[in-house]
Coordinates of C-alpha atoms in Angstrom, one line a residue:
Chain L
M1 CA 97.4 53.0 111.9
S2 CA 96.0 56.4 112.3
N3 CA 97.2 57.0 116.2
K4 CA 101.0 56.0 115.2
H5 CA 101.2 59.3 112.9
S6 CA 102.2 62.2 114.5
N7 CA 100.2 65.7 114.6
W8 CA 102.5 67.3 112.1
F9 CA 102.0 64.3 109.8
E10 CA 98.6 64.7 109.8
F11 CA 98.5 68.3 109.2
V12 CA 101.3 68.3 106.3
K13 CA 99.5 65.4 104.4
G14 CA 96.3 67.7 103.4
I15 CA 98.7 70.5 101.7
A16 CA 101.2 68.0 99.7
K17 CA 100.2 64.7 99.6
E18 CA 96.9 64.0 100.0
N19 CA 95.8 67.6 98.6
P20 CA 91.9 67.4 98.6
V21 CA 92.0 69.1 94.9
F22 CA 94.8 67.9 92.8
I23 CA 95.2 64.5 94.2
A24 CA 91.9 63.3 95.4
A25 CA 89.5 65.5 92.9
L26 CA 87.3 66.5 95.5
G27 CA 85.0 69.8 96.1
L28 CA 85.8 70.3 92.3
C29 CA 82.4 72.6 91.8
P30 CA 83.2 75.4 94.0
T31 CA 86.9 75.3 92.8
L32 CA 86.0 76.0 89.2
A33 CA 83.0 78.3 89.7
V34 CA 84.8 80.6 91.9
T35 CA 88.4 81.1 90.6
T36 CA 87.6 83.9 88.5
Q37 CA 89.4 86.1 91.1
T38 CA 92.2 85.3 93.0
I39 CA 90.3 86.7 96.5
N40 CA 87.4 84.9 95.5
G41 CA 89.1 81.8 95.5
L42 CA 91.4 82.4 98.8
A43 CA 87.8 83.6 100.7
M44 CA 86.3 80.3 99.6
G45 CA 88.9 78.4 101.1
V46 CA 88.8 80.7 104.3
A47 CA 85.6 79.9 104.7
V48 CA 86.1 75.9 104.3
I49 CA 89.0 75.8 106.5
F50 CA 86.3 77.4 108.9
V51 CA 83.6 75.1 108.4
L52 CA 86.1 71.9 108.4
F53 CA 87.2 73.0 111.6
F54 CA 84.3 73.2 113.7
A55 CA 82.7 70.4 111.7
N56 CA 85.4 68.3 112.6
M57 CA 85.6 69.2 116.1
F58 CA 82.0 68.3 116.5
V59 CA 81.9 65.1 114.5
S60 CA 84.6 63.6 116.5
L61 CA 83.2 65.1 119.9
L62 CA 80.3 63.2 119.2
R63 CA 81.3 60.3 117.6
K64 CA 80.1 57.8 120.4
F65 CA 77.1 59.5 120.5
I66 CA 75.6 59.2 116.6
P67 CA 74.7 55.9 115.5
S68 CA 76.2 54.5 112.2
T69 CA 72.8 54.4 110.6
V70 CA 71.8 57.9 110.8
R71 CA 75.5 59.2 110.7
I72 CA 75.5 60.7 107.3
P73 CA 72.5 62.9 107.7
A74 CA 73.7 63.9 111.4
Y75 CA 77.4 65.0 109.6
I76 CA 75.4 67.1 107.0
M77 CA 73.2 68.5 109.5
I78 CA 76.4 69.4 111.6
I79 CA 78.2 70.9 108.5
A80 CA 75.1 72.6 107.3
S81 CA 75.1 74.7 110.6
F82 CA 78.4 76.0 110.4
V83 CA 77.6 76.9 106.3
T84 CA 74.9 79.1 107.6
L85 CA 76.7 80.7 110.2
V86 CA 79.6 81.4 107.7
S87 CA 77.2 82.6 105.3
L88 CA 75.4 85.1 108.1
F89 CA 79.2 86.2 109.0
L90 CA 79.6 86.7 105.4
Q91 CA 76.6 88.7 104.9
A92 CA 77.2 90.8 108.0
F93 CA 80.9 91.5 107.5
A94 CA 81.9 91.4 103.8
P95 CA 79.0 91.8 101.6
D96 CA 81.0 92.2 98.1
I97 CA 82.3 88.6 99.0
N98 CA 78.9 87.4 99.9
R99 CA 77.7 88.7 96.6
A100 CA 81.1 87.1 94.6
L101 CA 80.5 83.7 96.0
G102 CA 76.9 83.8 95.7
I103 CA 75.0 80.3 95.7
F104 CA 78.4 78.5 96.3
I105 CA 78.2 79.5 100.0
P106 CA 75.1 77.4 100.9
L107 CA 76.8 74.9 98.2
I108 CA 80.0 74.4 100.9
V109 CA 77.3 71.9 102.6
V110 CA 77.8 69.0 100.0
N111 CA 81.6 70.2 99.4
C112 CA 83.0 66.4 99.2
V113 CA 86.1 67.5 101.3
I114 CA 83.9 68.2 104.6
L115 CA 81.9 65.2 104.3
G116 CA 84.6 63.1 103.1
R117 CA 86.8 63.9 105.7
A118 CA 84.1 63.8 108.4
E119 CA 83.4 60.4 107.6
A120 CA 86.9 59.0 106.7
F121 CA 89.1 60.9 109.6
A122 CA 86.8 62.7 112.0
S123 CA 84.6 60.1 113.1
K124 CA 87.4 57.8 113.9
N125 CA 90.0 60.2 115.7
T126 CA 90.4 62.3 118.7
V127 CA 89.3 65.7 119.0
S128 CA 92.8 67.1 118.5
K129 CA 94.3 64.7 115.6
S130 CA 90.7 65.6 113.7
L131 CA 91.5 69.3 114.2
V132 CA 94.8 69.2 112.8
D133 CA 93.4 67.3 110.1
A134 CA 90.9 70.1 109.5
L135 CA 93.7 72.9 109.3
G136 CA 95.9 70.6 107.0
M137 CA 92.8 70.0 104.7
G138 CA 91.4 72.8 104.5
I139 CA 94.6 74.8 104.1
G140 CA 95.9 72.4 101.4
F141 CA 92.4 73.6 99.8
T142 CA 92.7 76.9 99.8
L143 CA 96.0 77.0 98.6
A144 CA 94.4 74.9 95.8
L145 CA 91.9 77.6 95.0
T146 CA 94.1 80.7 95.2
L147 CA 96.4 79.2 92.9
I148 CA 93.8 78.1 90.5
G149 CA 92.1 81.6 91.0
L150 CA 95.7 83.4 90.5
I151 CA 96.4 81.4 87.3
R152 CA 92.8 82.6 85.7
E153 CA 92.2 85.9 86.8
L154 CA 96.3 86.8 85.3
S155 CA 95.7 85.5 82.2
G156 CA 91.8 86.1 81.7
S157 CA 91.4 89.3 82.8
A158 CA 94.9 90.8 83.5
T159 CA 94.8 91.5 87.3
I160 CA 95.2 90.3 90.6
T161 CA 92.3 91.0 92.6
L162 CA 93.5 91.4 96.5
Q163 CA 90.6 93.2 98.0
F164 CA 88.3 92.0 100.7
A165 CA 85.5 94.2 102.6
G166 CA 86.8 97.4 101.3
L167 CA 90.5 96.6 101.9
G168 CA 93.3 96.0 99.6
K169 CA 93.4 96.6 95.9
I170 CA 93.2 95.2 92.6
F171 CA 96.6 95.4 90.9
N172 CA 95.9 96.2 86.7
F173 CA 98.5 94.4 84.9
G174 CA 96.8 95.0 81.4
Q175 CA 95.6 98.0 79.5
P176 CA 95.4 100.7 82.2
I177 CA 91.7 101.6 83.7
L178 CA 91.2 105.1 84.9
D179 CA 88.9 106.7 87.1
D180 CA 88.5 104.0 90.0
P181 CA 90.3 104.5 93.0
N182 CA 90.2 100.4 93.7
I183 CA 92.7 99.6 90.7
V184 CA 96.3 100.1 91.0
N185 CA 97.8 99.9 87.5
V186 CA 101.0 98.4 87.7
T187 CA 102.2 97.9 84.0
T188 CA 100.7 96.6 81.0
L189 CA 102.2 93.2 80.8
I190 CA 99.1 91.7 78.8
Q191 CA 97.8 93.8 76.5
N192 CA 94.9 91.6 75.4
P193 CA 93.9 88.9 78.1
A194 CA 92.2 85.9 76.9
V195 CA 88.7 86.4 78.5
V196 CA 87.9 82.9 78.1
M197 CA 90.0 81.7 80.8
I198 CA 87.5 83.4 83.3
M199 CA 84.8 81.7 81.8
P200 CA 83.9 78.1 82.2
P201 CA 85.7 76.4 79.5
G202 CA 89.1 78.2 80.9
G203 CA 88.3 76.7 84.4
F204 CA 88.0 73.4 82.9
L205 CA 91.2 74.0 80.9
V206 CA 93.7 75.4 84.0
M207 CA 92.3 72.4 86.1
G208 CA 92.5 69.4 83.6
I209 CA 96.4 71.1 83.1
L210 CA 96.9 71.3 86.6
L211 CA 95.8 67.6 87.1
G212 CA 97.8 66.4 84.2
I213 CA 101.2 67.9 86.0
F214 CA 100.4 66.6 89.6
Q215 CA 99.4 63.1 87.9
N216 CA 102.9 63.3 86.3
S217 CA 104.5 63.8 89.2
Q218 CA 102.5 61.1 91.1
N219 CA 103.2 58.6 88.0
R220 CA 107.1 59.4 88.4
K221 CA 107.3 58.8 92.3
A222 CA 105.0 55.5 91.4
E223 CA 107.6 54.5 89.2
R224 CA 110.7 55.6 91.2
E225 CA 109.0 53.2 94.0
K226 CA 108.9 50.1 91.3
K227 CA 112.3 50.9 90.3
R228 CA 113.6 50.6 93.7
K229 CA 112.0 47.6 94.6
Q230 CA 113.2 45.9 91.6
E231 CA 116.8 46.8 92.6
L232 CA 116.3 45.1 96.0
A233 CA 114.8 41.9 94.8
K234 CA 117.4 41.8 92.3
A235 CA 120.4 42.3 95.0
A236 CA 118.4 39.9 97.3
K237 CA 118.2 37.4 94.1
A238 CA 122.1 38.2 93.5
K239 CA 123.0 37.5 96.9
A240 CA 121.0 34.6 97.3
N241 CA 123.1 33.1 94.2
T242 CA 126.3 33.6 95.0
Q243 CA 125.8 31.9 98.6
S244 CA 124.5 28.6 96.9
Chain U
M1 CA 60.8 50.1 118.4
K2 CA 63.4 50.9 120.8
Y3 CA 65.8 50.6 118.1
Y4 CA 64.5 53.1 116.2
L5 CA 64.3 55.4 119.0
K6 CA 67.8 54.8 119.6
T7 CA 68.8 55.8 115.9
I8 CA 66.2 59.0 115.7
F9 CA 67.1 60.0 119.0
P10 CA 70.5 61.4 118.6
L11 CA 69.4 63.0 115.2
V12 CA 66.6 65.1 116.1
A13 CA 69.0 66.2 119.5
I14 CA 71.5 67.4 117.1
A15 CA 68.8 69.0 115.0
V16 CA 67.2 70.9 117.6
F17 CA 71.0 71.9 119.1
F18 CA 72.1 73.1 116.3
S19 CA 69.0 75.1 115.2
A20 CA 68.7 76.7 118.7
M21 CA 72.7 77.6 118.1
L22 CA 72.0 79.2 114.6
G23 CA 68.4 80.7 116.0
V24 CA 70.8 82.6 118.8
S25 CA 73.7 83.5 116.1
Y26 CA 70.8 84.9 113.7
Y27 CA 69.4 87.2 116.5
F28 CA 72.9 88.7 117.3
L29 CA 74.0 88.9 113.6
E30 CA 70.6 90.2 112.5
P31 CA 71.0 93.8 113.0
I32 CA 74.5 94.0 111.7
I33 CA 73.6 92.2 108.6
T34 CA 70.5 94.6 107.9
E35 CA 73.0 97.9 108.6
T36 CA 75.6 96.8 106.2
Q37 CA 72.8 96.3 103.7
R38 CA 71.3 99.8 104.3
R39 CA 75.3 101.0 104.2
E40 CA 76.1 99.3 101.1
E41 CA 72.6 101.0 99.4
Q42 CA 73.7 104.3 100.5
D43 CA 77.1 103.6 99.3
A44 CA 75.7 102.9 96.0
L45 CA 73.3 105.9 95.8
R46 CA 76.2 108.6 96.8
M47 CA 77.9 107.5 93.5
V48 CA 75.5 109.0 91.5
L49 CA 74.4 112.3 93.8
K50 CA 77.5 112.9 95.5
E51 CA 76.1 116.4 97.4
A52 CA 73.2 114.3 98.8
S53 CA 73.6 113.7 102.5
E54 CA 70.5 111.4 102.6
F55 CA 68.2 109.4 100.3
S56 CA 64.5 108.7 101.0
A57 CA 62.7 105.8 99.1
V58 CA 59.4 106.5 97.6
T59 CA 57.1 104.5 95.8
N60 CA 53.9 106.3 94.3
D61 CA 52.4 106.6 90.8
A62 CA 55.8 106.6 89.2
G63 CA 57.1 103.8 90.8
F64 CA 59.8 103.3 93.2
Y65 CA 62.5 105.8 93.4
Y66 CA 64.7 107.6 95.6
E67 CA 64.9 111.2 96.6
A68 CA 68.2 113.0 97.4
L69 CA 67.8 115.1 100.0
D70 CA 70.3 117.9 101.1
S71 CA 71.0 118.5 105.3
E72 CA 68.0 120.5 105.3
G73 CA 65.9 118.1 104.0
G74 CA 65.4 119.6 100.4
I75 CA 65.3 117.7 97.5
L76 CA 68.6 118.0 95.3
G77 CA 67.5 115.3 93.1
Y78 CA 66.0 111.8 92.2
I79 CA 67.7 108.3 91.6
F80 CA 65.9 105.9 89.9
R81 CA 67.0 102.0 89.9
E82 CA 66.4 101.1 86.5
V83 CA 66.7 97.0 85.3
T84 CA 66.8 96.3 81.7
I85 CA 68.0 93.4 79.5
G86 CA 71.3 93.2 78.6
Y87 CA 73.1 90.1 76.5
G88 CA 73.2 87.6 79.3
G89 CA 70.5 88.7 81.5
E90 CA 69.4 91.4 83.7
V91 CA 71.6 94.9 84.0
V92 CA 70.9 97.3 87.0
T93 CA 71.5 100.8 86.6
L94 CA 71.2 103.7 89.2
V95 CA 70.7 106.8 87.4
G96 CA 70.5 110.0 88.9
I97 CA 68.5 113.3 88.0
T98 CA 68.9 116.4 89.4
L99 CA 66.2 118.8 89.8
E100 CA 66.6 120.7 87.3
G101 CA 66.3 117.6 84.9
T102 CA 70.0 117.2 84.2
A103 CA 71.4 113.6 84.5
E104 CA 74.1 113.8 87.2
A105 CA 75.5 110.2 87.1
I106 CA 74.7 106.8 86.8
F107 CA 76.3 103.8 88.4
V108 CA 75.8 100.2 87.2
L109 CA 75.0 98.2 89.9
N110 CA 74.6 94.8 88.9
A111 CA 76.2 93.3 85.1
D112 CA 77.3 89.7 86.4
K113 CA 75.0 88.2 83.3
E114 CA 77.1 90.1 80.9
T115 CA 80.2 88.5 79.1
P116 CA 83.3 89.2 81.2
G117 CA 85.9 91.5 79.7
L118 CA 83.4 92.7 77.0
G119 CA 79.7 93.6 78.2
Y120 CA 81.1 93.8 82.1
K121 CA 82.9 96.7 81.0
I122 CA 79.9 98.7 81.6
T123 CA 80.6 98.7 84.9
E124 CA 83.8 100.9 84.5
R125 CA 83.4 104.5 86.0
A126 CA 85.5 106.1 82.8
W127 CA 83.1 104.5 80.6
Q128 CA 79.8 105.4 82.5
N129 CA 80.9 109.1 83.3
Q130 CA 80.4 110.3 79.4
F131 CA 76.4 110.2 80.1
S132 CA 76.9 112.9 82.9
E133 CA 75.1 116.0 81.5
I134 CA 73.6 113.8 78.9
S135 CA 70.5 115.3 77.1
P136 CA 67.3 113.2 77.6
D137 CA 66.8 113.6 73.6
R138 CA 69.9 112.5 72.4
I139 CA 70.3 109.1 74.3
P140 CA 71.4 106.8 72.0
L141 CA 69.6 103.3 71.5
S142 CA 71.3 101.8 68.8
K143 CA 74.8 101.6 67.7
A144 CA 74.2 104.3 65.1
Q145 CA 72.7 106.8 67.4
F146 CA 76.1 106.1 69.5
D147 CA 78.1 107.5 66.4
S148 CA 76.1 110.1 65.7
Y149 CA 75.5 111.5 69.1
G150 CA 79.3 111.3 69.7
F151 CA 79.0 108.4 72.7
E152 CA 81.1 105.7 72.7
A153 CA 79.6 101.8 72.6
I154 CA 81.6 99.4 74.5
T155 CA 83.4 98.0 71.1
G156 CA 81.9 94.7 70.8
A157 CA 78.9 95.1 72.9
T158 CA 76.3 97.3 71.9
I159 CA 73.3 95.0 73.5
S160 CA 75.0 95.5 77.1
S161 CA 75.7 99.2 76.2
V162 CA 72.5 100.1 74.9
A163 CA 71.0 98.3 78.2
V164 CA 72.8 101.3 80.1
T165 CA 71.3 103.8 77.6
K166 CA 68.0 102.4 77.9
S167 CA 67.6 102.7 81.9
I168 CA 68.7 106.0 81.5
A169 CA 66.0 106.4 78.6
Q170 CA 63.3 104.9 81.4
A171 CA 64.7 107.0 84.1
F172 CA 63.8 110.2 82.2
D173 CA 60.8 109.1 81.5
R174 CA 59.8 108.4 85.1
F175 CA 61.6 112.0 85.9
D176 CA 58.5 113.3 83.8
L177 CA 56.0 111.4 85.8
I178 CA 57.1 112.9 88.6
V179 CA 57.6 116.4 87.5
S180 CA 54.0 116.2 85.7
E181 CA 53.0 115.5 89.4
D182 CA 54.1 118.4 91.1
N183 CA 51.2 120.9 90.0
D184 CA 53.5 123.7 90.6
G185 CA 56.6 122.2 88.8
G186 CA 57.7 124.4 86.2
N187 CA 60.5 122.4 85.6
D188 CA 61.8 121.5 82.0
E189 CA 63.6 118.8 80.7
Chain P
M1 CA 51.6 80.0 81.5
E2 CA 52.6 80.5 78.3
F3 CA 54.0 77.5 76.3
N4 CA 56.7 80.3 75.1
Q5 CA 58.0 80.9 78.8
I6 CA 58.5 77.3 79.4
M7 CA 60.7 76.9 76.2
I8 CA 62.7 80.1 77.4
I9 CA 63.0 78.0 80.7
M10 CA 63.5 74.7 78.8
I11 CA 66.6 75.9 76.7
S12 CA 67.6 78.4 79.1
A13 CA 68.6 75.5 81.7
I14 CA 69.6 72.8 79.1
F15 CA 71.5 74.4 76.8
V16 CA 72.5 78.5 77.6
N17 CA 73.2 77.9 81.1
N18 CA 73.8 73.8 81.5
F19 CA 74.2 72.7 84.6
V20 CA 77.6 71.0 84.5
L21 CA 79.0 73.2 81.7
S22 CA 78.4 76.4 82.4
R23 CA 77.3 76.7 85.9
F24 CA 79.8 74.1 87.3
L25 CA 77.2 72.5 89.3
G26 CA 77.0 68.3 89.7
L27 CA 81.0 67.8 88.7
C28 CA 81.8 65.2 91.0
P29 CA 79.4 62.8 89.9
Y30 CA 79.9 64.0 86.0
F31 CA 83.6 62.8 86.2
G32 CA 82.7 59.8 88.5
V33 CA 79.9 58.0 86.5
S34 CA 80.9 59.1 82.9
K35 CA 83.0 56.4 82.3
K36 CA 80.0 53.9 81.3
M37 CA 77.1 54.9 78.8
D38 CA 74.6 52.9 81.2
S39 CA 75.8 54.1 84.6
A40 CA 75.6 57.9 82.9
I41 CA 72.1 57.7 81.5
G42 CA 70.9 55.6 84.9
M43 CA 72.7 58.3 87.2
G44 CA 71.4 61.2 84.7
F45 CA 68.1 60.0 85.3
A46 CA 68.2 59.5 89.1
V47 CA 69.5 63.1 89.6
T48 CA 66.5 64.2 87.3
F49 CA 64.3 62.6 89.3
V50 CA 65.3 63.8 92.9
L51 CA 65.7 67.3 91.3
T52 CA 62.4 67.5 90.4
M53 CA 61.0 66.1 93.9
A54 CA 63.4 68.1 95.7
V55 CA 62.0 71.4 94.0
L56 CA 58.4 70.0 94.4
V57 CA 58.5 69.5 98.1
I58 CA 61.2 72.6 98.5
H59 CA 59.6 75.6 96.7
P60 CA 55.9 75.3 99.1
V61 CA 57.9 74.3 102.8
N62 CA 60.0 77.9 101.7
L63 CA 57.1 79.4 100.7
Y64 CA 54.6 78.8 103.4
I65 CA 56.5 77.6 106.3
L66 CA 60.0 79.1 106.6
T67 CA 59.1 82.4 105.0
P68 CA 56.1 83.5 107.0
L69 CA 58.1 82.3 110.4
G70 CA 61.3 84.0 109.3
L71 CA 63.1 81.0 109.8
D72 CA 64.3 81.1 106.3
K73 CA 67.3 83.6 106.9
F74 CA 68.9 80.8 109.0
L75 CA 67.3 77.4 108.5
Q76 CA 67.2 77.5 104.7
I77 CA 69.9 75.3 104.4
I78 CA 69.5 72.8 106.4
V79 CA 65.8 72.2 105.9
F80 CA 66.8 71.9 102.1
I81 CA 69.5 69.6 102.8
F82 CA 67.2 67.4 104.9
V83 CA 64.5 67.1 102.2
I84 CA 67.4 66.0 99.7
A85 CA 68.4 63.6 102.1
S86 CA 65.6 62.0 102.9
F87 CA 64.4 61.8 99.1
V88 CA 68.0 60.0 98.2
Q89 CA 66.9 57.7 100.7
L90 CA 63.8 56.9 99.5
V91 CA 64.8 56.5 96.0
E92 CA 67.5 54.1 97.3
I93 CA 64.8 52.2 99.1
L94 CA 62.6 52.1 96.0
L95 CA 65.6 51.0 93.8
K96 CA 66.6 48.2 95.9
K97 CA 62.6 46.8 95.7
F98 CA 62.1 47.6 92.2
S99 CA 65.2 47.5 90.1
K100 CA 68.1 45.9 91.5
G101 CA 70.2 46.2 88.5
L102 CA 70.3 49.7 88.3
Y103 CA 70.9 49.8 92.1
H104 CA 74.0 47.8 91.8
A105 CA 75.1 49.4 88.5
L106 CA 75.1 52.6 90.4
G107 CA 76.5 51.4 93.6
I108 CA 77.9 54.0 95.9
Y109 CA 76.9 57.3 93.6
L110 CA 73.6 56.6 94.7
P111 CA 74.1 57.9 98.0
L112 CA 76.2 60.5 96.4
I113 CA 73.5 62.2 95.1
T114 CA 73.1 63.8 98.0
T115 CA 75.8 65.5 97.8
N116 CA 75.4 66.7 94.4
C117 CA 75.9 70.2 94.2
A118 CA 73.4 70.2 91.3
I119 CA 70.3 69.5 93.3
L120 CA 71.3 71.9 96.4
G121 CA 72.4 74.6 93.7
A122 CA 69.1 74.2 91.9
A123 CA 66.8 74.7 94.8
F124 CA 68.6 77.7 95.7
I125 CA 68.4 78.9 92.2
V126 CA 64.6 78.6 92.2
V127 CA 64.5 80.4 95.6
Q128 CA 66.7 83.3 94.7
E129 CA 65.2 84.0 91.5
N130 CA 61.4 83.6 92.9
M131 CA 60.4 81.2 90.6
S132 CA 56.8 80.1 90.6
Y133 CA 55.9 76.7 91.1
V134 CA 55.7 75.7 87.8
E135 CA 58.3 77.4 86.9
G136 CA 60.4 76.0 89.4
L137 CA 59.4 72.4 88.4
V138 CA 59.9 73.4 84.5
F139 CA 63.4 74.5 85.6
A140 CA 64.3 71.2 87.4
V141 CA 63.6 69.0 85.3
S142 CA 65.1 70.6 82.3
A143 CA 68.3 71.4 85.0
G144 CA 68.3 67.5 84.8
L145 CA 67.7 66.8 81.5
G146 CA 70.5 69.0 80.9
F147 CA 72.9 67.3 83.9
T148 CA 72.3 64.0 82.1
L149 CA 73.0 65.3 78.5
A150 CA 76.2 66.7 79.6
L151 CA 76.9 63.2 81.1
I152 CA 76.1 61.1 78.1
M153 CA 78.2 63.3 75.8
M154 CA 80.8 62.9 78.2
A155 CA 80.3 59.1 78.5
G156 CA 80.5 58.6 74.5
V157 CA 83.9 60.4 74.8
R158 CA 85.6 58.8 77.2
E159 CA 84.5 55.5 76.2
K160 CA 86.5 56.5 72.9
L161 CA 89.0 57.6 74.9
E162 CA 89.7 54.4 76.6
M163 CA 91.1 53.2 73.3
A164 CA 93.2 56.6 72.5
D165 CA 97.0 56.7 72.7
I166 CA 97.1 59.5 75.5
P167 CA 100.1 60.8 77.7
K168 CA 100.2 59.1 80.8
A169 CA 100.1 62.3 82.8
F170 CA 96.8 62.9 81.4
V171 CA 94.9 59.6 81.1
D172 CA 91.3 59.4 83.1
L173 CA 90.7 63.0 84.7
P174 CA 92.8 65.5 83.2
I175 CA 92.0 64.7 79.8
S176 CA 88.6 64.4 81.0
F177 CA 88.8 67.9 81.8
I178 CA 90.2 68.9 78.8
T179 CA 87.3 67.4 77.0
A180 CA 85.0 69.4 79.4
A181 CA 86.3 72.5 78.5
L182 CA 86.3 71.8 74.8
M183 CA 82.5 70.9 75.6
S184 CA 82.1 74.1 77.4
L185 CA 83.2 76.2 74.8
A186 CA 80.8 74.4 72.6
M187 CA 78.1 75.5 74.4
F188 CA 78.9 78.8 74.4
G189 CA 77.6 79.1 70.5
F190 CA 73.9 79.0 72.8
L191 CA 74.8 82.3 74.2
G192 CA 72.6 85.2 73.4
I193 CA 69.8 82.7 72.1
V194 CA 67.6 83.7 75.0

């Protein structure tokens, strides 16, 4: 079945229909821990895209070489190598992101999204399809994390941090903070941000509400499908009755 | 036996290949990483004693600290990296004291364990600036002292604020140690 | 090592910095296994066991093999996860032989312990905070107990939630997250003890 779908389908499914965070609820640990600032969510997402891309590439390349009994340890080792690479790159070129993401960088190894795609897709598909799948899932993951980070940061500290390796600024929408060249005081939209939002309870809460929203749309879709099938069945039955 | 070899061999091959790849990558990235770390350290130190052109790390009886040097190698002052206990964990502060014994500036390096929005505000430069030129006998170490000495603690985060002032006091203590070791010092506090 | 220090590490890891509710480690199995009390308890103890064993091996390996050779800079992640994966494999074999019931109850979640961020996370925390061997082991056991505590609490609530009238959009996962939010908020009461 996977051979029949076009490359575009494989790419888009990771973003919407099978979004790893909101639909499949995978990779939850970094999702909640890292999204205290928008840029952190974005950076973690990009790191995951990198690892996903190369892990899928190598798992697919070696899929005939790795025996099934040891496939999980093999996949984990491949993933761990690229995670180490990411960690080294961050240490060298973006130390502040490295510090902000902390132990969740090595924890990318056990991110269920990456292992899940390797096991479910890359081990059974061609390299090109696996790469497309990796990009789609990775971008879906990144969008989810950036969204959560944006919501939490804005409501929790009234800022939007878009600063990476010294470039970019922090946009402040709360009480003006003086004397810091990195902060751009836009306006005071939010007088007293709800600090709890950038703390663990806030993370769980935002995730719960977003999951509820997505589950609602899934339910509605399923109901519409059901109704459509019922209408078709009724019409077929009516036709059969009139004919007999 | 052959079955075991057949299953283990790919695993070992992958392990060796990827470890080697990582080793090579590290070989090329390591100098960049060291340089980045050094630059980060220098940037932090410069926040505290701006006029210095370079810093040299020293370890002696007074512990570990930095000497801030001007372009000719003369000592402008000292920078102390103090670790104190805040509300949620350790707070790391850099305190710069000039040769004359006045506090030039402070910079909170690490306050990640403090409560965001409350104790974490000790990382705001505007709040830290009030401690420039602070006199060593008027360092507030309690809420009452903050009021009487004319400083502002972070509202609702006294413990975090005191963690910072404690590091200033510790820095001055070590400064005295260094000064008393210089036989021809004559610097007064 | 003083009893006082041990208590501090235990209280910190179980309550103040609970692995699930404060550190966000171990969330996947947390929401996956907490539907029934028995599987929750079983998973909790399995994780505690693997956690302790992992630190037991990883700490000396890191200290005496990786660091002196300078390999810890780039082989740490691979070696750590390899040790953990091996232990989970071992636990699987042992359970299959000695406790078939638990083996079947945990089902697919048993091999998934390898991808439990709590275990790898704990290993890294022990290494990064330079804990001694004993400190590390106490931390590992406490972290596992904290994880088990959070799991049991969540299982208790979820079993009751099955009978409640929850809006369709929030059934199952969303309401569990909101429950976790409230539990996490409650854990805040422990802040400042240590």
